[in-house]
Coordinates of C-alpha atoms in Angstrom, one line a residue:
Chain A
X1133 CA 63.2 15.8 -95.3
X1134 CA 61.6 17.2 -98.3
X1135 CA 57.9 17.0 -98.7
X1136 CA 57.3 13.4 -101.6
X1137 CA 60.4 11.6 -98.6
X1138 CA 57.6 12.9 -96.0
X1139 CA 55.0 11.4 -97.7
X1140 CA 56.8 7.9 -98.4
X1141 CA 57.9 7.9 -94.5
X1142 CA 54.2 8.3 -93.9
X1143 CA 53.1 5.8 -96.2
X1144 CA 55.5 3.3 -94.8
X1145 CA 54.2 4.2 -91.3
X1146 CA 51.1 2.0 -91.7
X1147 CA 52.8 -1.1 -92.4
X1148 CA 55.6 -0.3 -90.1
X1149 CA 53.1 0.0 -87.2
X1150 CA 51.3 -3.0 -88.1
X1151 CA 54.6 -4.6 -87.9
X1152 CA 54.7 -3.3 -83.7
X1153 CA 51.3 -4.4 -83.2
X1154 CA 52.0 -8.1 -84.1
X1155 CA 55.2 -7.8 -82.2
X1156 CA 53.4 -7.1 -78.6
X1157 CA 50.1 -9.4 -79.7
X1158 CA 51.9 -12.8 -80.9
X1159 CA 55.9 -13.0 -78.8
X1160 CA 55.1 -10.5 -75.9
X1161 CA 51.6 -10.7 -75.0
X1162 CA 51.0 -14.5 -76.4
X1163 CA 47.5 -13.0 -77.9
X1164 CA 46.5 -14.9 -80.7
X1165 CA 44.4 -16.5 -80.5
X1166 CA 43.3 -14.3 -78.6
X1167 CA 42.4 -15.6 -74.7
X1168 CA 37.8 -17.1 -75.0
X1169 CA 35.6 -14.6 -72.8
X1170 CA 34.2 -17.2 -71.3
X1171 CA 36.5 -17.5 -69.2
X1172 CA 36.8 -17.5 -65.5
X1173 CA 37.8 -15.3 -63.0
X1174 CA 40.3 -17.6 -61.7
X1175 CA 41.8 -18.8 -65.4
X1176 CA 41.9 -14.8 -66.6
X1177 CA 43.8 -14.0 -63.4
X1178 CA 45.9 -17.4 -63.9
X1179 CA 47.3 -15.3 -67.2
X1180 CA 48.0 -12.3 -66.0
X1181 CA 49.7 -14.5 -63.1
X1182 CA 51.7 -16.7 -65.5
X1183 CA 53.1 -13.6 -68.1
X1184 CA 52.6 -10.2 -66.4
X1185 CA 56.3 -9.1 -67.5
X1186 CA 55.8 -9.8 -71.4
X1187 CA 51.7 -8.7 -71.4
X1188 CA 53.2 -5.3 -70.0
X1189 CA 55.4 -5.1 -73.3
X1190 CA 53.1 -6.1 -75.4
X1191 CA 51.2 -3.5 -74.6
X1192 CA 53.5 -1.2 -74.7
X1193 CA 54.5 -2.0 -77.9
X1194 CA 50.6 -2.2 -79.2
X1195 CA 50.7 1.3 -78.3
X1196 CA 53.6 1.9 -80.1
X1197 CA 52.0 0.0 -82.7
X1198 CA 48.5 2.3 -82.7
X1199 CA 50.4 6.1 -82.4
X1200 CA 52.5 4.6 -86.0
X1201 CA 49.2 4.0 -87.6
X1202 CA 48.2 7.6 -87.2
X1203 CA 50.8 8.9 -89.0
X1204 CA 50.1 6.5 -92.0
X1205 CA 45.8 8.0 -92.3
X1206 CA 47.9 11.8 -91.9
X1207 CA 49.1 10.7 -95.6
X1208 CA 45.7 9.1 -96.6
X1209 CA 44.7 12.7 -95.3
X1210 CA 46.9 14.0 -97.9
X1211 CA 45.5 12.2 -100.8
X1212 CA 42.2 12.7 -99.9
X1213 CA 42.6 16.1 -100.1
X1214 CA 43.6 16.2 -103.2
X1215 CA 40.9 13.8 -104.2
X1216 CA 38.4 15.8 -102.2
X1217 CA 39.4 20.0 -103.8
X1218 CA 37.9 22.6 -102.2
X1219 CA 35.8 21.5 -99.8
X1220 CA 36.8 18.5 -98.4
X1221 CA 33.9 16.4 -95.5
X1222 CA 35.4 13.1 -96.0
X1223 CA 38.3 13.9 -95.3
X1224 CA 37.7 15.9 -91.8
X1225 CA 35.4 12.7 -91.2
X1226 CA 38.5 10.3 -92.3
X1227 CA 40.3 12.7 -89.6
X1228 CA 37.8 12.7 -87.1
X1229 CA 37.4 9.4 -87.2
X1230 CA 40.5 6.9 -87.3
X1231 CA 41.8 9.0 -84.3
X1232 CA 38.8 7.6 -82.2
X1233 CA 40.1 4.5 -84.0
X1234 CA 44.0 4.6 -83.0
X1235 CA 43.0 5.9 -79.4
X1236 CA 40.6 3.4 -79.1
X1237 CA 44.0 1.0 -79.9
X1238 CA 45.9 2.9 -77.2
X1239 CA 43.2 3.4 -74.2
X1240 CA 42.8 -0.9 -74.7
X1241 CA 46.0 -1.6 -74.8
X1242 CA 46.6 0.8 -71.4
X1243 CA 43.6 -1.1 -70.1
X1244 CA 44.9 -4.2 -70.1
X1245 CA 48.2 -3.7 -69.1
X1246 CA 46.0 -2.0 -65.9
X1247 CA 45.3 -5.6 -66.1
X1248 CA 48.8 -6.3 -65.8
X1249 CA 49.5 -4.0 -63.7
X1250 CA 49.6 -5.8 -60.2
X1251 CA 48.7 -9.9 -61.1
X1252 CA 47.6 -10.3 -57.1
X1253 CA 44.8 -8.1 -57.2
X1254 CA 41.0 -10.3 -56.6
X1255 CA 40.6 -12.1 -59.6
X1256 CA 37.3 -10.2 -59.9
X1257 CA 39.0 -7.4 -60.5
X1258 CA 41.5 -7.7 -62.8
X1259 CA 39.1 -10.1 -64.6
X1260 CA 36.5 -7.1 -65.4
X1261 CA 39.9 -5.1 -66.1
X1262 CA 40.5 -7.8 -68.7
X1263 CA 37.0 -7.4 -70.0
X1264 CA 37.0 -4.1 -70.7
X1265 CA 40.2 -3.7 -71.9
X1266 CA 39.4 -6.5 -75.1
X1267 CA 36.8 -4.8 -75.7
X1268 CA 37.8 -1.6 -76.5
X1269 CA 40.5 -3.3 -78.6
X1270 CA 38.1 -5.3 -80.6
X1271 CA 34.8 -3.6 -80.6
X1272 CA 36.0 -0.2 -83.0
X1273 CA 33.6 -1.2 -85.8
X1274 CA 32.5 2.1 -85.8
X1275 CA 35.0 4.2 -85.9
X1276 CA 36.4 1.9 -88.9
X1277 CA 33.8 1.9 -90.8
X1278 CA 32.9 5.7 -90.8
X1279 CA 36.2 6.3 -91.4
X1280 CA 36.9 3.0 -93.9
X1281 CA 34.3 4.5 -95.6
X1282 CA 34.5 8.0 -95.8
X1283 CA 38.0 7.3 -97.7
X1284 CA 36.1 5.1 -99.9
X1285 CA 34.0 7.9 -100.8
X1286 CA 36.7 10.4 -101.6
X1287 CA 38.6 7.9 -104.1
X1288 CA 35.4 7.1 -105.6
X1289 CA 34.5 10.5 -106.0
X1290 CA 37.4 12.7 -106.8
X1291 CA 37.5 14.8 -108.4
X1292 CA 40.0 13.6 -111.3
X1293 CA 38.8 11.4 -113.7
X1294 CA 41.1 11.9 -115.8
X1295 CA 44.1 11.0 -113.6
X1296 CA 43.2 10.0 -110.2
X1297 CA 44.9 10.6 -107.3
X1298 CA 44.2 6.6 -106.3
X1299 CA 43.0 3.9 -108.3
X1300 CA 38.9 3.3 -108.4
X1301 CA 39.1 0.1 -107.3
X1302 CA 40.8 0.7 -104.5
X1303 CA 37.5 2.8 -102.8
X1304 CA 35.6 -0.1 -104.0
X1305 CA 38.1 -2.0 -101.8
X1306 CA 37.8 0.3 -98.9
X1307 CA 33.8 -0.2 -98.7
X1308 CA 34.7 -3.7 -98.7
X1309 CA 37.4 -4.0 -96.0
X1310 CA 34.7 -1.9 -93.8
X1311 CA 31.5 -4.4 -93.9
X1312 CA 34.1 -6.8 -93.6
X1313 CA 35.1 -5.0 -90.0
X1314 CA 31.3 -4.9 -89.0
X1315 CA 31.7 -8.6 -86.9
X1316 CA 33.7 -6.4 -84.5
X1317 CA 31.2 -4.6 -83.8
X1318 CA 28.5 -7.0 -81.8
X1319 CA 31.6 -8.4 -79.9
X1320 CA 29.8 -6.4 -76.4
X1321 CA 26.9 -9.0 -77.1
X1322 CA 28.6 -12.8 -76.5
X1323 CA 30.7 -14.6 -75.2
X1324 CA 30.8 -17.9 -77.2
X1325 CA 30.5 -18.9 -81.0
X1326 CA 32.0 -16.2 -84.8
X1327 CA 31.2 -12.4 -82.7
X1328 CA 33.2 -12.3 -80.6
X1329 CA 35.5 -11.4 -79.9
X1330 CA 37.8 -14.8 -80.3
X1331 CA 35.4 -15.4 -83.1
X1332 CA 35.8 -15.9 -86.6
X1333 CA 33.7 -12.8 -87.7
X1334 CA 34.4 -10.4 -85.0
X1335 CA 38.3 -11.6 -84.5
X1336 CA 39.9 -13.5 -87.9
X1337 CA 38.3 -12.0 -90.8
X1338 CA 38.1 -8.5 -89.4
X1339 CA 41.2 -8.0 -88.2
X1340 CA 42.7 -10.2 -91.8
X1341 CA 40.1 -7.4 -93.3
X1342 CA 42.2 -4.6 -91.3
X1343 CA 45.6 -5.8 -91.9
X1344 CA 44.9 -6.3 -95.4
X1345 CA 43.9 -3.1 -96.2
X1346 CA 46.4 -1.9 -94.7
X1347 CA 48.9 -3.1 -96.8
X1348 CA 47.5 -2.7 -100.1
X1349 CA 46.3 0.4 -99.8
X1350 CA 49.6 1.3 -98.8
X1351 CA 51.4 -0.2 -101.8
X1352 CA 48.9 1.7 -104.2
X1353 CA 49.5 5.1 -102.5
X1354 CA 53.1 4.2 -102.6
X1355 CA 52.7 3.9 -106.2
X1356 CA 50.8 6.7 -106.6
X1357 CA 53.9 8.5 -105.0
X1358 CA 56.1 7.0 -107.7
X1359 CA 54.0 8.1 -110.5
X1360 CA 54.4 11.3 -109.0
X1361 CA 57.8 11.7 -108.3
X1362 CA 58.4 10.0 -111.9
X1363 CA 55.8 12.6 -113.7
X1364 CA 57.8 16.1 -111.6
X1365 CA 61.2 14.7 -113.1
X1366 CA 59.7 14.0 -116.9
Chain B
X775 CA 29.8 15.3 -105.8
X776 CA 30.8 17.6 -102.7
X777 CA 27.6 19.3 -102.5
X778 CA 26.2 15.3 -102.7
X779 CA 28.8 14.6 -99.4
X780 CA 28.3 17.9 -97.8
X781 CA 24.9 16.7 -97.6
X782 CA 25.3 13.9 -96.2
X783 CA 28.0 14.8 -93.5
X784 CA 25.4 17.3 -92.4
X785 CA 22.7 15.0 -92.2
X786 CA 24.8 12.8 -90.2
X787 CA 24.6 15.1 -86.9
X788 CA 20.6 14.9 -86.2
X789 CA 21.1 11.0 -87.2
X790 CA 23.4 9.9 -84.6
X791 CA 21.4 12.3 -82.2
X792 CA 18.6 10.1 -82.5
X793 CA 20.2 6.8 -82.5
X794 CA 22.4 8.3 -79.5
X795 CA 18.1 8.7 -77.9
X796 CA 17.5 5.3 -79.4
X797 CA 20.3 3.7 -78.0
X798 CA 20.7 4.7 -74.5
X799 CA 17.3 5.8 -74.6
X800 CA 14.3 3.1 -75.8
X801 CA 16.7 0.2 -76.0
X802 CA 19.1 0.7 -72.7
X803 CA 17.1 2.4 -70.9
X804 CA 19.8 4.5 -69.4
X805 CA 19.0 7.7 -70.1
X806 CA 17.5 10.2 -68.4
X807 CA 20.1 8.7 -66.4
X808 CA 19.6 7.3 -63.0
X809 CA 20.3 8.5 -59.9
X810 CA 24.1 8.3 -58.7
X811 CA 23.2 7.9 -55.4
X812 CA 21.6 4.4 -56.1
X813 CA 22.9 1.6 -54.3
X814 CA 25.7 -1.1 -55.7
X815 CA 22.8 -3.9 -56.2
X816 CA 20.4 -1.8 -58.0
X817 CA 23.2 -0.4 -60.3
X818 CA 24.4 -4.2 -61.0
X819 CA 20.3 -4.9 -61.7
X820 CA 20.3 -2.1 -64.0
X821 CA 22.0 -3.5 -66.5
X822 CA 21.5 -7.3 -65.0
X823 CA 17.8 -7.2 -65.8
X824 CA 18.2 -5.3 -69.2
X825 CA 20.9 -7.2 -70.1
X826 CA 20.5 -7.6 -73.7
X827 CA 18.5 -4.3 -74.8
X828 CA 21.8 -2.6 -73.4
X829 CA 23.8 -4.8 -75.6
X830 CA 22.0 -3.6 -78.4
X831 CA 21.6 0.1 -77.4
X832 CA 25.3 1.2 -77.2
X833 CA 26.5 -0.9 -80.1
X834 CA 23.6 1.5 -81.8
X835 CA 24.6 4.9 -79.4
X836 CA 28.2 4.4 -80.6
X837 CA 27.1 4.1 -84.7
X838 CA 25.6 7.7 -83.4
X839 CA 28.3 9.5 -81.7
X840 CA 30.6 7.8 -84.7
X841 CA 28.4 9.1 -87.1
X842 CA 28.3 12.9 -85.6
X843 CA 32.1 13.0 -86.3
X844 CA 31.1 13.3 -90.2
X845 CA 28.6 16.0 -88.8
X846 CA 32.1 18.0 -87.6
X847 CA 33.8 16.8 -90.6
X848 CA 30.9 19.4 -92.4
X849 CA 31.0 22.2 -89.3
X850 CA 35.2 22.4 -90.3
X851 CA 34.1 22.9 -94.4
X852 CA 32.0 25.9 -93.1
X853 CA 34.3 27.7 -91.0
X854 CA 37.7 27.0 -93.4
X855 CA 35.6 29.0 -95.6
X856 CA 34.1 32.3 -92.6
X857 CA 38.3 32.3 -92.6
X858 CA 39.6 32.8 -95.2
X859 CA 42.2 30.6 -97.4
X860 CA 45.1 31.8 -95.5
X861 CA 45.7 30.4 -92.0
X862 CA 42.5 28.5 -90.3
X863 CA 42.7 27.9 -86.5
X864 CA 39.1 28.3 -85.0
X865 CA 39.1 25.0 -87.9
X866 CA 41.7 23.4 -86.5
X867 CA 40.7 23.2 -82.9
X868 CA 37.2 22.4 -83.5
X869 CA 38.5 19.9 -85.4
X870 CA 40.1 18.0 -82.7
X871 CA 38.0 18.9 -79.7
X872 CA 35.3 17.8 -81.6
X873 CA 37.2 14.5 -81.6
X874 CA 38.0 14.6 -77.5
X875 CA 33.5 14.9 -77.5
X876 CA 33.3 12.1 -79.8
X877 CA 35.2 9.7 -78.9
X878 CA 34.2 11.1 -74.8
X879 CA 31.1 10.0 -76.2
X880 CA 31.1 6.1 -78.0
X881 CA 34.4 5.3 -75.4
X882 CA 31.6 6.5 -72.4
X883 CA 29.0 3.8 -75.0
X884 CA 31.5 1.3 -74.9
X885 CA 31.8 1.2 -70.9
X886 CA 27.9 0.9 -70.4
X887 CA 28.6 -2.1 -72.9
X888 CA 31.6 -3.8 -70.5
X889 CA 29.4 -3.0 -66.8
X890 CA 27.1 -4.9 -69.7
X891 CA 28.9 -7.8 -70.3
X892 CA 29.6 -10.1 -67.4
X893 CA 26.5 -9.4 -64.4
X894 CA 27.6 -12.7 -62.8
X895 CA 30.7 -10.6 -61.2
X896 CA 29.9 -8.4 -58.2
X897 CA 27.6 -5.3 -58.2
X898 CA 30.6 -3.1 -57.1
X899 CA 33.2 -3.5 -59.5
X900 CA 29.3 -3.0 -62.2
X901 CA 28.7 -0.1 -60.1
X902 CA 32.5 1.3 -60.5
X903 CA 32.0 0.6 -64.7
X904 CA 28.7 2.1 -64.7
X905 CA 30.4 5.4 -63.0
X906 CA 32.9 5.5 -65.8
X907 CA 30.5 5.7 -67.9
X908 CA 28.4 8.6 -66.7
X909 CA 31.0 10.6 -66.0
X910 CA 32.8 9.8 -69.5
X911 CA 29.1 10.8 -71.1
X912 CA 28.3 13.6 -68.7
X913 CA 31.9 15.3 -67.4
X914 CA 33.6 15.9 -71.2
X915 CA 33.2 19.7 -70.8
X916 CA 36.3 20.9 -71.4
X917 CA 36.5 20.1 -74.6
X918 CA 32.3 20.4 -75.6
X919 CA 33.6 23.9 -74.8
X920 CA 36.5 24.6 -76.5
X921 CA 35.0 23.2 -79.9
X922 CA 31.2 25.6 -79.4
X923 CA 33.1 28.7 -78.5
X924 CA 35.8 27.9 -81.1
X925 CA 32.8 27.7 -83.3
X926 CA 30.9 30.5 -82.3
X927 CA 34.5 32.8 -82.8
X928 CA 34.3 31.6 -86.3
X929 CA 30.9 32.5 -86.9
X930 CA 30.9 36.4 -85.7
X931 CA 34.4 36.6 -87.3
X932 CA 33.6 35.9 -90.6
X933 CA 35.5 37.1 -93.3
X934 CA 32.7 37.0 -96.3
X935 CA 29.8 40.1 -97.6
X936 CA 27.5 37.5 -96.6
X937 CA 28.4 35.7 -93.9
X938 CA 27.4 32.0 -94.2
X939 CA 25.9 31.4 -90.6
X940 CA 23.7 34.0 -89.1
X941 CA 25.3 36.2 -86.4
X942 CA 22.7 35.3 -83.8
X943 CA 24.0 31.3 -84.2
X944 CA 27.1 32.7 -83.4
X945 CA 26.0 34.3 -80.0
X946 CA 23.4 31.8 -79.6
X947 CA 26.4 29.0 -80.1
X948 CA 28.6 31.0 -77.5
X949 CA 25.9 30.9 -75.0
X950 CA 25.2 27.3 -74.8
X951 CA 29.5 27.1 -74.5
X952 CA 28.8 28.8 -71.4
X953 CA 25.9 26.2 -70.3
X954 CA 27.6 23.0 -71.5
X955 CA 30.8 24.4 -69.1
X956 CA 28.3 23.4 -66.3
X957 CA 28.7 20.0 -67.2
X958 CA 32.4 19.4 -65.8
X959 CA 31.2 19.7 -61.9
X960 CA 29.6 16.1 -62.3
X961 CA 32.4 14.1 -60.5
X962 CA 31.4 16.8 -57.2
X963 CA 28.0 15.6 -56.7
X964 CA 25.3 12.7 -56.3
X965 CA 22.4 14.5 -55.9
X966 CA 21.1 17.6 -56.2
X967 CA 20.7 20.0 -59.4
X968 CA 24.6 19.1 -60.4
X969 CA 24.7 15.5 -60.1
X970 CA 24.7 13.5 -63.7
X971 CA 21.1 13.1 -63.6
X972 CA 20.7 16.5 -62.4
X973 CA 18.3 18.9 -63.8
X974 CA 21.0 21.7 -64.7
X975 CA 24.5 18.6 -65.7
X976 CA 21.7 16.6 -67.3
X977 CA 18.3 18.6 -68.6
X978 CA 20.0 22.3 -69.5
X979 CA 23.7 20.5 -70.4
X980 CA 23.4 18.2 -72.2
X981 CA 19.8 19.0 -73.9
X982 CA 21.0 22.5 -74.8
X983 CA 23.7 20.7 -76.9
X984 CA 21.5 18.5 -78.5
X985 CA 19.6 21.5 -79.2
X986 CA 22.6 23.4 -80.6
X987 CA 23.6 19.8 -83.2
X988 CA 19.3 20.6 -84.6
X989 CA 20.0 24.3 -84.8
X990 CA 23.1 24.8 -86.1
X991 CA 21.6 21.3 -89.1
X992 CA 19.3 23.0 -90.4
X993 CA 21.4 26.2 -90.9
X994 CA 24.0 24.3 -92.4
X995 CA 21.8 23.0 -94.9
X996 CA 21.0 26.2 -96.3
X997 CA 24.8 27.1 -96.5
X998 CA 26.2 23.7 -98.4
X999 CA 26.4 26.3 -102.7
X1000 CA 22.9 25.0 -104.7
X1001 CA 24.1 23.1 -107.2
X1002 CA 23.1 24.7 -110.6
X1003 CA 25.3 27.6 -109.9
X1004 CA 28.6 26.0 -111.4
X1005 CA 31.5 25.7 -109.0
X1006 CA 34.6 27.5 -109.2
X1007 CA 36.5 25.5 -108.4
X1008 CA 35.9 22.4 -110.7
X1009 CA 38.4 21.8 -112.9
X1010 CA 40.4 23.7 -110.9
X1011 CA 42.9 20.2 -110.0
X1012 CA 43.8 18.9 -113.6

């Protein structure tokens, strides 16, 4: 596999991983829209007792999806290295924070699978694990903000001003997506309302911004690779 | 841009430390840590009596943890210069171990938040979550030791005629590595110097780590090339 093929594969691992994520969350776990954080322990236990197998399969798919997105972040790192030149602080910042983000997604899904592992246990314990899993899954606005902003700063400060690796507007787009995902930061504060983990800002706006970010950036990255391929041929 | 980026990424270390102290200490009141031998109802009361400050504090602390990611990124930039252009095994070791350190710290803040999320649940469950969070905060000495060893050996093995960071900071880093390793014993003890609130594990190990970041940050500011010198790499990527 030559380098360009690898780069195309890693570019599309992101959107492909997202499909796994949605497949796990929607048909299997049936968690879009998410269960409300204000449910009683008995209602939470019923969620797991009614659908233990679906939740377990769904969480396996979410783990796969999050892990595939790691390859997409690796391709982002390849492009950022070309933007920053010799000294690459933003590149390393992006690698560390997106690894943390991926680890949070995998860990959150695994804790929800732990909750679904023994649906017959005391309702309160399942409820605590359910809170734990959902918070870890929706909360990580901090690594998202730092990682997305690092990517944006690297694009805006591209050292190849005549022929930037990625267009300048996509850097500002990254910074805006980092801002829009801020709602996720506050999920530990609220059981209801727009900042709860099923709320407008914490869930719907943040998830839409994240999805749009992955897909838009994938198209931009794909175009940059195709442009390079054309330049190499001519 | 590169010089400015490097300055920002160095500043994130001290800023992150302040945010962690502010969040977990001033807001949440969880630093210095309460005794591991506290009964369940008193542990649950730490969260239930202080619900909103704990929640705000852990958000601030999680931001602090993630800011330090950028500091470790800048440390990697410097270690790459120490190791030379051919291969950088210590830089990658530092980066991966630093990622694990950051992740554990951020996760600890999250689990404190989970413990404070539902004050009405039974005290024993809250205590389990609280134990989980304190052990995540104090116990990950393994990645931290590895990170310090990689950094220390890189500083001592610097290939440049004018070392990027002074040699004494390499020895200091190795000494810190030896002391922070004690933290891994935290799950073995409920009282005494090796418990998670003890003299050795908390005050010495966690204190030394904070001091190490502060000292390193000062030295790292001096290691960033000054702006007036033309960057020899400028224009190397047409």
